[in-house]
Coordinates of C-alpha atoms and ligand atoms in Angstrom, one line a residue:
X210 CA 174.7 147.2 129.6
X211 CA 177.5 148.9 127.3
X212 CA 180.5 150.4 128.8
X213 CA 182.7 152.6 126.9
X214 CA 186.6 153.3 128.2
X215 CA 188.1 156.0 126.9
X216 CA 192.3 155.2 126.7
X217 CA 194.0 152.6 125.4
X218 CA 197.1 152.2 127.5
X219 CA 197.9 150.2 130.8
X220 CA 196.0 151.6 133.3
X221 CA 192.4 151.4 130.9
X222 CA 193.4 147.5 130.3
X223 CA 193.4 147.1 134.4
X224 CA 190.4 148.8 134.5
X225 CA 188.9 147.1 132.0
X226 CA 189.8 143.8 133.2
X227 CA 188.3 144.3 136.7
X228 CA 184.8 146.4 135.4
X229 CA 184.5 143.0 133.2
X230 CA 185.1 140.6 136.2
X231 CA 182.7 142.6 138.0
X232 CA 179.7 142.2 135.0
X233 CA 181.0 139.7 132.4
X234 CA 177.8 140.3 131.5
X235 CA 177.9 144.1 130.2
X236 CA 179.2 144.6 126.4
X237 CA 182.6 146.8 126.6
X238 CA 183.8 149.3 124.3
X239 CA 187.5 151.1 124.1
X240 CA 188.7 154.1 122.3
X241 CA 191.0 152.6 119.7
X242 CA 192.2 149.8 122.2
X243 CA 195.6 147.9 122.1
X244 CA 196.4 144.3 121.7
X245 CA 195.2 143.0 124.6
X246 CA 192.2 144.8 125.3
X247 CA 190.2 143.1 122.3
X248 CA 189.7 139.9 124.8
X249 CA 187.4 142.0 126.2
X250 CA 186.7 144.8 124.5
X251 CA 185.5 145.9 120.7
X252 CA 188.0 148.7 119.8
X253 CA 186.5 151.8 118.2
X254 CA 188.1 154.3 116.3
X255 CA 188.0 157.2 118.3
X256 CA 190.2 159.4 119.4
X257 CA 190.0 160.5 123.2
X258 CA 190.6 164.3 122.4
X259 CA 187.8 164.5 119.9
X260 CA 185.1 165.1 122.8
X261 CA 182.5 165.9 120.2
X262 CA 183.4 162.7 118.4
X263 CA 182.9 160.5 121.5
X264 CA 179.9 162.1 123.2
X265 CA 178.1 161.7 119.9
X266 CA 179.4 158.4 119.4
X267 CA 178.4 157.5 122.7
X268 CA 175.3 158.7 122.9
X269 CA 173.9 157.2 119.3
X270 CA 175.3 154.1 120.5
X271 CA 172.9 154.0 123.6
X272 CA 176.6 153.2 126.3
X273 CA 175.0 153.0 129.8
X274 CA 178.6 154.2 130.9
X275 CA 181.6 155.9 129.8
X276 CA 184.8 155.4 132.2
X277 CA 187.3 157.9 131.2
X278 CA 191.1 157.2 132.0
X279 CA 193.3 160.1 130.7
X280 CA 193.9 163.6 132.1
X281 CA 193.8 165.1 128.6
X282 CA 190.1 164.5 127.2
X283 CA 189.1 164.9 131.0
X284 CA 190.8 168.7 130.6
X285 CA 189.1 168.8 127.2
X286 CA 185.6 168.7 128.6
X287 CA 184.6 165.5 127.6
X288 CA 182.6 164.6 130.4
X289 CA 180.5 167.9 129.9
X290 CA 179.9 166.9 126.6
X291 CA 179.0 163.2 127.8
X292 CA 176.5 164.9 130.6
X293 CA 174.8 167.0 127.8
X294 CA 173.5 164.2 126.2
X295 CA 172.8 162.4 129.6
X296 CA 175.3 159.7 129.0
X297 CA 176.6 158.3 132.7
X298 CA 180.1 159.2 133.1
X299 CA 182.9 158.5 135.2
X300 CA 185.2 161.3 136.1
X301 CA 185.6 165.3 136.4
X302 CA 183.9 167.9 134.4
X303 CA 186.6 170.0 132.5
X304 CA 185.8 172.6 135.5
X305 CA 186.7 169.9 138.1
X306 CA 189.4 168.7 136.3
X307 CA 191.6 171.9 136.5
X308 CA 192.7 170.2 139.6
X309 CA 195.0 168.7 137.8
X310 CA 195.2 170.7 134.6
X311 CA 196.5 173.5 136.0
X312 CA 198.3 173.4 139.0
X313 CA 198.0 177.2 139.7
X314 CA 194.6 176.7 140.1
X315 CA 194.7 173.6 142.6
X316 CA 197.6 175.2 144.8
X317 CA 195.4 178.4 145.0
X318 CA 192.7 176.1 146.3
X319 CA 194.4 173.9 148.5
X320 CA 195.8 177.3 150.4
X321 CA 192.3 178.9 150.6
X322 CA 191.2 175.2 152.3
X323 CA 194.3 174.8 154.5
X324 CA 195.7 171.6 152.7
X325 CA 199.3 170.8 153.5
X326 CA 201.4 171.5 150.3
X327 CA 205.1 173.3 149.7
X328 CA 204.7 177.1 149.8
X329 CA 204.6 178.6 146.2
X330 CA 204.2 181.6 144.3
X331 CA 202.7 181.5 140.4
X332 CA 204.1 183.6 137.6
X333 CA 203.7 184.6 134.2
X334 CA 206.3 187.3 133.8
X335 CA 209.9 185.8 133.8
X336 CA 211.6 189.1 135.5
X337 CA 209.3 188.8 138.5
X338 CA 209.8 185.0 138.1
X339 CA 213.8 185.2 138.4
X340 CA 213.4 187.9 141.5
X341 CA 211.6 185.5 143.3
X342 CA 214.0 182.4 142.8
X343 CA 216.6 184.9 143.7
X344 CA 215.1 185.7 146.7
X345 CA 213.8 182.4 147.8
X346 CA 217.6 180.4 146.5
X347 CA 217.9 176.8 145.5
X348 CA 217.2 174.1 146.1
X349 CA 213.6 175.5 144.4
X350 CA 210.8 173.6 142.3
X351 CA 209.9 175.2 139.4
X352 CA 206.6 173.8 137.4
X353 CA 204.7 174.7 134.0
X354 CA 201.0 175.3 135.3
X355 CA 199.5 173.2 132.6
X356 CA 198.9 169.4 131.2
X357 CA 202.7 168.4 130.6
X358 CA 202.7 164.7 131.0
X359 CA 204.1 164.2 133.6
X360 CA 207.3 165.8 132.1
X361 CA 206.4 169.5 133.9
X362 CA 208.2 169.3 137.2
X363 CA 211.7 170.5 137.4
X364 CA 213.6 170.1 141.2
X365 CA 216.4 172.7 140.4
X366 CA 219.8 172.2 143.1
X367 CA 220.5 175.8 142.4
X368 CA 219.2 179.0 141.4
X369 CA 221.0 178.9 138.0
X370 CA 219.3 175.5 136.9
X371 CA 216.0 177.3 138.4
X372 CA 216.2 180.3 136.3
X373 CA 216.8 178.3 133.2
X374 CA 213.6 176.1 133.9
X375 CA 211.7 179.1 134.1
X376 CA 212.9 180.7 130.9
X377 CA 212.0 177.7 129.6
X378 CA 208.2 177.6 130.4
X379 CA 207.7 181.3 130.0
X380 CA 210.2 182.3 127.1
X381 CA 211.0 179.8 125.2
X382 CA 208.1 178.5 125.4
X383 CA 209.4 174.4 125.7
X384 CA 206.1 173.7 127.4
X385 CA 203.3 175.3 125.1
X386 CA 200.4 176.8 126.5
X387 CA 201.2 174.6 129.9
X388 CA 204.5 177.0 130.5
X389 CA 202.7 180.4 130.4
X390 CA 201.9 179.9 133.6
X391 CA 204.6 178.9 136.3
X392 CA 204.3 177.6 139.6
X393 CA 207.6 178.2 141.5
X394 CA 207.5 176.1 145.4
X395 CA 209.5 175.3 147.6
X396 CA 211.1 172.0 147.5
X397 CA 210.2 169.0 150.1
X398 CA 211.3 166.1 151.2
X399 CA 209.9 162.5 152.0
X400 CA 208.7 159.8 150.6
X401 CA 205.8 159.6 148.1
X402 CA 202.5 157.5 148.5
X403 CA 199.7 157.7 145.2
X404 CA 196.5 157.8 147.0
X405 CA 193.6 156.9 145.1
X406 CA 190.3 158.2 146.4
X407 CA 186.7 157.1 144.5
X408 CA 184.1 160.0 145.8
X409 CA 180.7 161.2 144.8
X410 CA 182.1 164.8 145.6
X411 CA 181.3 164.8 148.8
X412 CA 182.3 161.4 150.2
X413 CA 185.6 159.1 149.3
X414 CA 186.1 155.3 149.0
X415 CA 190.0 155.8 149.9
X416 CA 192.0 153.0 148.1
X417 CA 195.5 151.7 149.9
X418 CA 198.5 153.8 149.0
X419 CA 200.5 152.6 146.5
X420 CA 204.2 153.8 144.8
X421 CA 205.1 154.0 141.7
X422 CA 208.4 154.1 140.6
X423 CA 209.4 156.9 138.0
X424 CA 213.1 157.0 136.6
X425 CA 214.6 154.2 134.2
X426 CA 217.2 152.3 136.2
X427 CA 217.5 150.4 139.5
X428 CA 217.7 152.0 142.6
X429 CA 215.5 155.1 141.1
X430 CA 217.9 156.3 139.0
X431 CA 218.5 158.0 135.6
X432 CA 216.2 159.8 133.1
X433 CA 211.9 160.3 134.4
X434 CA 209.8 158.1 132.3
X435 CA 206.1 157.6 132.5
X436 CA 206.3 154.8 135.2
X437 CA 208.3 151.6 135.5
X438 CA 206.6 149.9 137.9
X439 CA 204.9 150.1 141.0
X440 CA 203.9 148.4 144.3
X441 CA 201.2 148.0 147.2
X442 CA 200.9 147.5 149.9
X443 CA 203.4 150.5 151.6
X444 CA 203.8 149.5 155.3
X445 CA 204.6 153.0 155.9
X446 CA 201.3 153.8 155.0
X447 CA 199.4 153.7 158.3
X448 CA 195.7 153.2 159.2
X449 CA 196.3 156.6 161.5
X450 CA 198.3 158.0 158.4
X451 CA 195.5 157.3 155.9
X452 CA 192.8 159.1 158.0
X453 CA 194.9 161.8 158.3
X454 CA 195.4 161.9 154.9
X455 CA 191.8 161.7 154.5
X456 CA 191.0 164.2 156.9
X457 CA 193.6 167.1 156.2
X458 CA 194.1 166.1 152.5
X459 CA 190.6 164.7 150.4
X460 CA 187.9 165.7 152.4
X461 CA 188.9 169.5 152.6
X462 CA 190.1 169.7 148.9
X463 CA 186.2 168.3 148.0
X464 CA 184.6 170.9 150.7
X465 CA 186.8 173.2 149.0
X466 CA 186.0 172.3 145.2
X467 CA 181.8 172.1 146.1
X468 CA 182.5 175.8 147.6
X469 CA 183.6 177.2 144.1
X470 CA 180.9 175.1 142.1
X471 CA 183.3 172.7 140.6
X472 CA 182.0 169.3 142.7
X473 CA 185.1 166.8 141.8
X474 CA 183.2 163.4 141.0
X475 CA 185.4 160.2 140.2
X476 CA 188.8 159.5 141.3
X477 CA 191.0 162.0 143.2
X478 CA 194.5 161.3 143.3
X479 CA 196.2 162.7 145.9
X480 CA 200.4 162.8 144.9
X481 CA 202.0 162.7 149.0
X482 CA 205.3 163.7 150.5
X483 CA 205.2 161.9 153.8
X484 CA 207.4 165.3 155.3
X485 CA 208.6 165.7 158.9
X486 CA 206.0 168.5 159.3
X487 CA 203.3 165.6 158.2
X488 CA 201.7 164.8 154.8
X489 CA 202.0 167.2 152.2
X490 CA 200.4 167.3 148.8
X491 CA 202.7 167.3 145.7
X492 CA 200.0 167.1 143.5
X493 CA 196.2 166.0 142.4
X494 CA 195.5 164.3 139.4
X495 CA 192.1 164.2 138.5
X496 CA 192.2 160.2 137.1
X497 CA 193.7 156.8 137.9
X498 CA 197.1 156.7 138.1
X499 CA 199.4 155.0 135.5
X500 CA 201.1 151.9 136.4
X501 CA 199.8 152.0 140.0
X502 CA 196.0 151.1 138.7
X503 CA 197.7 147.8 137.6
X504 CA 199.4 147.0 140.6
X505 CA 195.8 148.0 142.8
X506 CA 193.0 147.0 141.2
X507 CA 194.3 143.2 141.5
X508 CA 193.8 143.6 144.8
X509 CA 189.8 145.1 145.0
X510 CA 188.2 142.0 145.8
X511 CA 184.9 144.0 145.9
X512 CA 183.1 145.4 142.7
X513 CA 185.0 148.8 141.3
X514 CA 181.7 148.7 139.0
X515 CA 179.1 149.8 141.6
X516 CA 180.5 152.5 143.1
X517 CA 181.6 153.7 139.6
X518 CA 177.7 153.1 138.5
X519 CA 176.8 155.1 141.5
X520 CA 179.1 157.8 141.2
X521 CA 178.7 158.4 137.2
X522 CA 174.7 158.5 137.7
X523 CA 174.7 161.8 140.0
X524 CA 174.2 159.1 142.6
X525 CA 176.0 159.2 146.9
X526 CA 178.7 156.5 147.6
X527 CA 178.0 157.5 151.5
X528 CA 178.0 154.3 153.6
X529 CA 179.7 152.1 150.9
X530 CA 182.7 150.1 151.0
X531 CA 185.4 148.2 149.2
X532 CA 187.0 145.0 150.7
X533 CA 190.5 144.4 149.9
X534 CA 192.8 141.5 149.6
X535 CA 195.4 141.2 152.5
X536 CA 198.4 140.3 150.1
X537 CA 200.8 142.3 147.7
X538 CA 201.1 143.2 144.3
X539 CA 203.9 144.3 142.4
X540 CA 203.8 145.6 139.0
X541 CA 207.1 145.4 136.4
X542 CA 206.5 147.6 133.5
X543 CA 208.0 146.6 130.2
X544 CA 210.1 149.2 127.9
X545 CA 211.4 149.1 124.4
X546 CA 214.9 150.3 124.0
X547 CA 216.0 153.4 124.5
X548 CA 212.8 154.7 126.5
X549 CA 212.8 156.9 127.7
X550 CA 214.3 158.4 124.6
X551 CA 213.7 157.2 121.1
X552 CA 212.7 153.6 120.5
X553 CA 211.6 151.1 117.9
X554 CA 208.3 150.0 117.5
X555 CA 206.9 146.7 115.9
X556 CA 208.8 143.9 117.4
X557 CA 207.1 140.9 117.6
X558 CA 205.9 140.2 121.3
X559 CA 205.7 136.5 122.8
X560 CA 203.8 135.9 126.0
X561 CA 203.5 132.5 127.3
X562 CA 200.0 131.1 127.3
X563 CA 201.1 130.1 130.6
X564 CA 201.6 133.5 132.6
X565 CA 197.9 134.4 131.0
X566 CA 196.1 131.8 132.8
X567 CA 198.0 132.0 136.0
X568 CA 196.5 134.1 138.5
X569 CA 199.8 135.3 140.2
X570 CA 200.3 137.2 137.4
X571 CA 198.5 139.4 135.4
X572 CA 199.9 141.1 132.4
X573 CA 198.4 144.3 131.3
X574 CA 198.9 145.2 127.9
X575 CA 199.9 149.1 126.9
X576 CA 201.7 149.8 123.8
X577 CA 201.3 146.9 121.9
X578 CA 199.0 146.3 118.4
X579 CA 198.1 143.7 116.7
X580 CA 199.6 143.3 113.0
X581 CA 198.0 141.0 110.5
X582 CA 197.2 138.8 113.9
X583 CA 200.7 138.9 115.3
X584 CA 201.1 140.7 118.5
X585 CA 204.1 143.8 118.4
X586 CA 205.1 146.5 120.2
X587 CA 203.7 150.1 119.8
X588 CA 204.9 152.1 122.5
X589 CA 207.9 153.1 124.7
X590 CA 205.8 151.7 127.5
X591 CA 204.9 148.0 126.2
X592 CA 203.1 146.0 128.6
X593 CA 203.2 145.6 132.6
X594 CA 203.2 142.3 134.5
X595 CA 201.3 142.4 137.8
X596 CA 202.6 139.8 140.4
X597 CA 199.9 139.2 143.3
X598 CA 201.2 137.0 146.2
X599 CA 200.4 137.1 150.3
X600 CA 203.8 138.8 150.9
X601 CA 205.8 141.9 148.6
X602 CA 208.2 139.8 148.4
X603 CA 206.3 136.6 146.9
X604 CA 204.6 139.6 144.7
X605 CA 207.7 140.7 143.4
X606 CA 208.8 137.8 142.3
X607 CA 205.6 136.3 140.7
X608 CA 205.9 139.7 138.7
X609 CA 209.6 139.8 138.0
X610 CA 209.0 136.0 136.7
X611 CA 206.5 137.1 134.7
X612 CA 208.4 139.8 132.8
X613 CA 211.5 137.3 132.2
X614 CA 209.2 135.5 130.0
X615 CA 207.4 138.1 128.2
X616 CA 209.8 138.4 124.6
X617 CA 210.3 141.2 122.4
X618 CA 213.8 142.2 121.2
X619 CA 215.1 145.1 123.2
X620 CA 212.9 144.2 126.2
X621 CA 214.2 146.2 129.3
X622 CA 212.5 146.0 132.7
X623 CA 213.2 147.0 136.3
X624 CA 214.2 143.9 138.6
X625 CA 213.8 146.1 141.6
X626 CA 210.2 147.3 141.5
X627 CA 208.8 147.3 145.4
X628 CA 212.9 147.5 146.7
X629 CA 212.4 150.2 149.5
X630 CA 209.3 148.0 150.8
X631 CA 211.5 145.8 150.6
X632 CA 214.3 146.9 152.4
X633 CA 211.5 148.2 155.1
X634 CA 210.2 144.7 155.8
X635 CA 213.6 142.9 155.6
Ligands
AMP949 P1 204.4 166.7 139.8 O1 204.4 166.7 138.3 O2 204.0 167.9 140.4 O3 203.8 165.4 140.3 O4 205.9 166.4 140.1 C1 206.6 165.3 139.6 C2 207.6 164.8 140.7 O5 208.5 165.9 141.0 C3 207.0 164.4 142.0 O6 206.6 163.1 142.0 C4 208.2 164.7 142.9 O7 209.1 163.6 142.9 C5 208.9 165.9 142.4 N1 208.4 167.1 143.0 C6 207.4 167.9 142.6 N2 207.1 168.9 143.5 C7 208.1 168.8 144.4 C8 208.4 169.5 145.6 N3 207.7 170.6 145.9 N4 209.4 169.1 146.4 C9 210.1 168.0 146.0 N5 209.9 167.2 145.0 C10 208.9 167.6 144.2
LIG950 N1 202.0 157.4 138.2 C1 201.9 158.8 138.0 C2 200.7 159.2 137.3 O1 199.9 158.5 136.8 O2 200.6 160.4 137.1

């Protein structure tokens, strides 16, 4: 079998290494790849966005399955354009995917199927937009509708800061196309759990909750970045809270989604505020998250392949199930300097052969390249190192030990990833 992933950072070299433990067998493909995914996988030169480009490619090349990992060529249509030419796929159609591509369209849904969520109001017309954050005062969360990476969500303390968010989106136009559209909402407060759900559109394989860790320094502090590190498993994160979450969260957002002829197949992620009033949604993404995939997958002792086979082919994951590993695994990303902001790139990278054959720790490559044979850096977001152990705490440290001897000049890395688990277990 041939298997095409479509990505080339973090969270597509975790799923490539576990989709190649399950079937060493099957010949693996990646969009453009990074320097670690060539142990696996034959790096084409495609690039994700060009959906015609793939779906053709794919198609002459006979791939028995395409895995997609990004939001973007997900938005883009890529797995209409996949279907089309009867490719297997894995993930949402481009209709599907507005889940996540535009949150006024999933907030409109999730109130239409009673999901838990902040209350909200969506504008285009800053005048109305200012009246209504004037009305409502701070604090007040004020969002660009569409695809901002992650960089769209501003929690404003007052209704100044507010205001100036929202001229932002709709008059400055800061955000592109993904600020013509505003979602203003109320703003919660709780801790957050990423729960990953595989489903079929109907039924889910619910994955353990994970966190990930967003801002640059210790203690979650400083600038938003794209992730620096995350952690499983989350005691906080109940059997009774899952089905709850499963029960007032996935299942009615996929009713919901069959109802308007947009059946969401592949993984839903569900973004939680564990609230007073209950669970809340912040958000859905309509793909894996980035770096939590690294920190979970470790941990799916079962085949991910089978239900992703099942799922891609049109096919019902009803009465399946996936068997987990009772331990922990933390995940330390590593940065260049100066990420978030501007950074170098092409550094020369050491890793130890030693951490690569040890099975406490797994190191997931995502902005690195290979030059002339020597292994750099490429990206703000360089690699990740995955600690697995039977307690967080052995977990952290396996991955914390890990990352101390990963080199590159200019390495910077959180030593607290997992700290409010933690604190929690003592
Ligand atoms: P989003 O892009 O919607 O996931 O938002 C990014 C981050 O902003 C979330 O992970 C939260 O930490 C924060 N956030 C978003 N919406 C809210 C809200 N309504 N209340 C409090 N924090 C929020
Ligand atoms: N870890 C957050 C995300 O993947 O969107």
């Amino acid at each position: 079998m041939k298997i095409l992933l479509v990505g080339n950072g973090g969270r597509e070299h975790a799923l490539l290494w576990k989709l190649h433990r399950d079937r060493p067998s099957a010949r693996f493909f990646i969009t453009r790849g990074n320097g670690g995914t060539d142990a696996f996988a034959t790096p084409v030169s495609l690039d994700p966005a060009d959906v015609r480009g793939v779906a053709q490619w794919a198609d002459t090349e006979g791939m028995g399955l395409v895995v997609v990992g990004p939001e973007v060529p997900l938005a883009e249509g890529l797995v209409d354009a996949l279907a089309q030419r009867r490719v297997p796929t894995f993930g949402p159609t481009q209709a599907a995917a507005e889940l996540e591509a535009s949150k006024a369209f999933s907030k409109d849904l999730m109130q239409a199927a009673r999901v838990p969520t902040a209350g909200y109001r969506v504008f285009q017309d800053i005048a109305q937009a200012e009246a209504y954050i004037r009305e409502q005062g701070a604090p007040i969360v004020v969002k660009a509708s569409g695809l901002a990476a992650g960089k769209g969500a501003i929690v404003c303390e007052t209704e100044e800061e507010a205001i100036r968010a929202a001229r932002r989106m709709l008059q400055a136009h800061d955000f592109g196309t993904a600020g013509l559209q505003v979602v203003i909402e109320e703003r919660m407060r709780g801790e957050e759990l990423s729960v990953f759900a595989l489903t079929d559109g109907r039924d889910v394989l619910v994955m353990p909750a994970s966190q990930d860790h967003k801002r640059i320094g210790e203690g979650d502090t400083g600038p938003n970045t794209g992730g620096m590190g995350a952690y499983l498993p989350v005691s906080i994160a109940t059997p009774e809270l899952m089905e709850t979450i499963q029960e007032t969260i996935l299942l009615p957002t996929l009713d919901e989604m069959r109802r308007r002829k947009r059946p969401f197949r592949g993984l839903l992620y569900a973004g939680v505020m564990l609230t007073d009033a209950g669970p809340r949604v912040v958000e859905f993404n309509c793909r894996f998250g980035d770096p939590e995939t690294q920190a979970v997958l470790p941990l799916l002792d079962s085949s991910l392949l089978d239900p992703v086979i099942e799922i891609a082919r049109g096919g019902s994951i009803r009465g399946g199930r996936l068997d987990w590993d009772q331990g922990a695994a933390v995940t330390t990303v590593l940065a260049a300097e100066g990420y978030p902001g501007d950074y170098e790139k092409g550094k020369p990278i050491a890793i130890p052969p030693g951490i690569e054959g040890d099975p406490r720790t797994l190191v997931f490559h995502a902005g690195t390249a290979r030059d002339s044979g020597r292994l750099v850096t490429a990206g703000g977001r360089v690699l990740a190192v995955t600690g697995v152990g039977g307690t967080i705490d052995e977990a952290a440290r396996h991955s914390r030990q890990g990352a101390e001897q990963v080199q590159f000049e200019g390495r910077y890395f959180r030593n607290d990833i997992g700290w409010r688990e933690l604190e929690r277990v003592g």
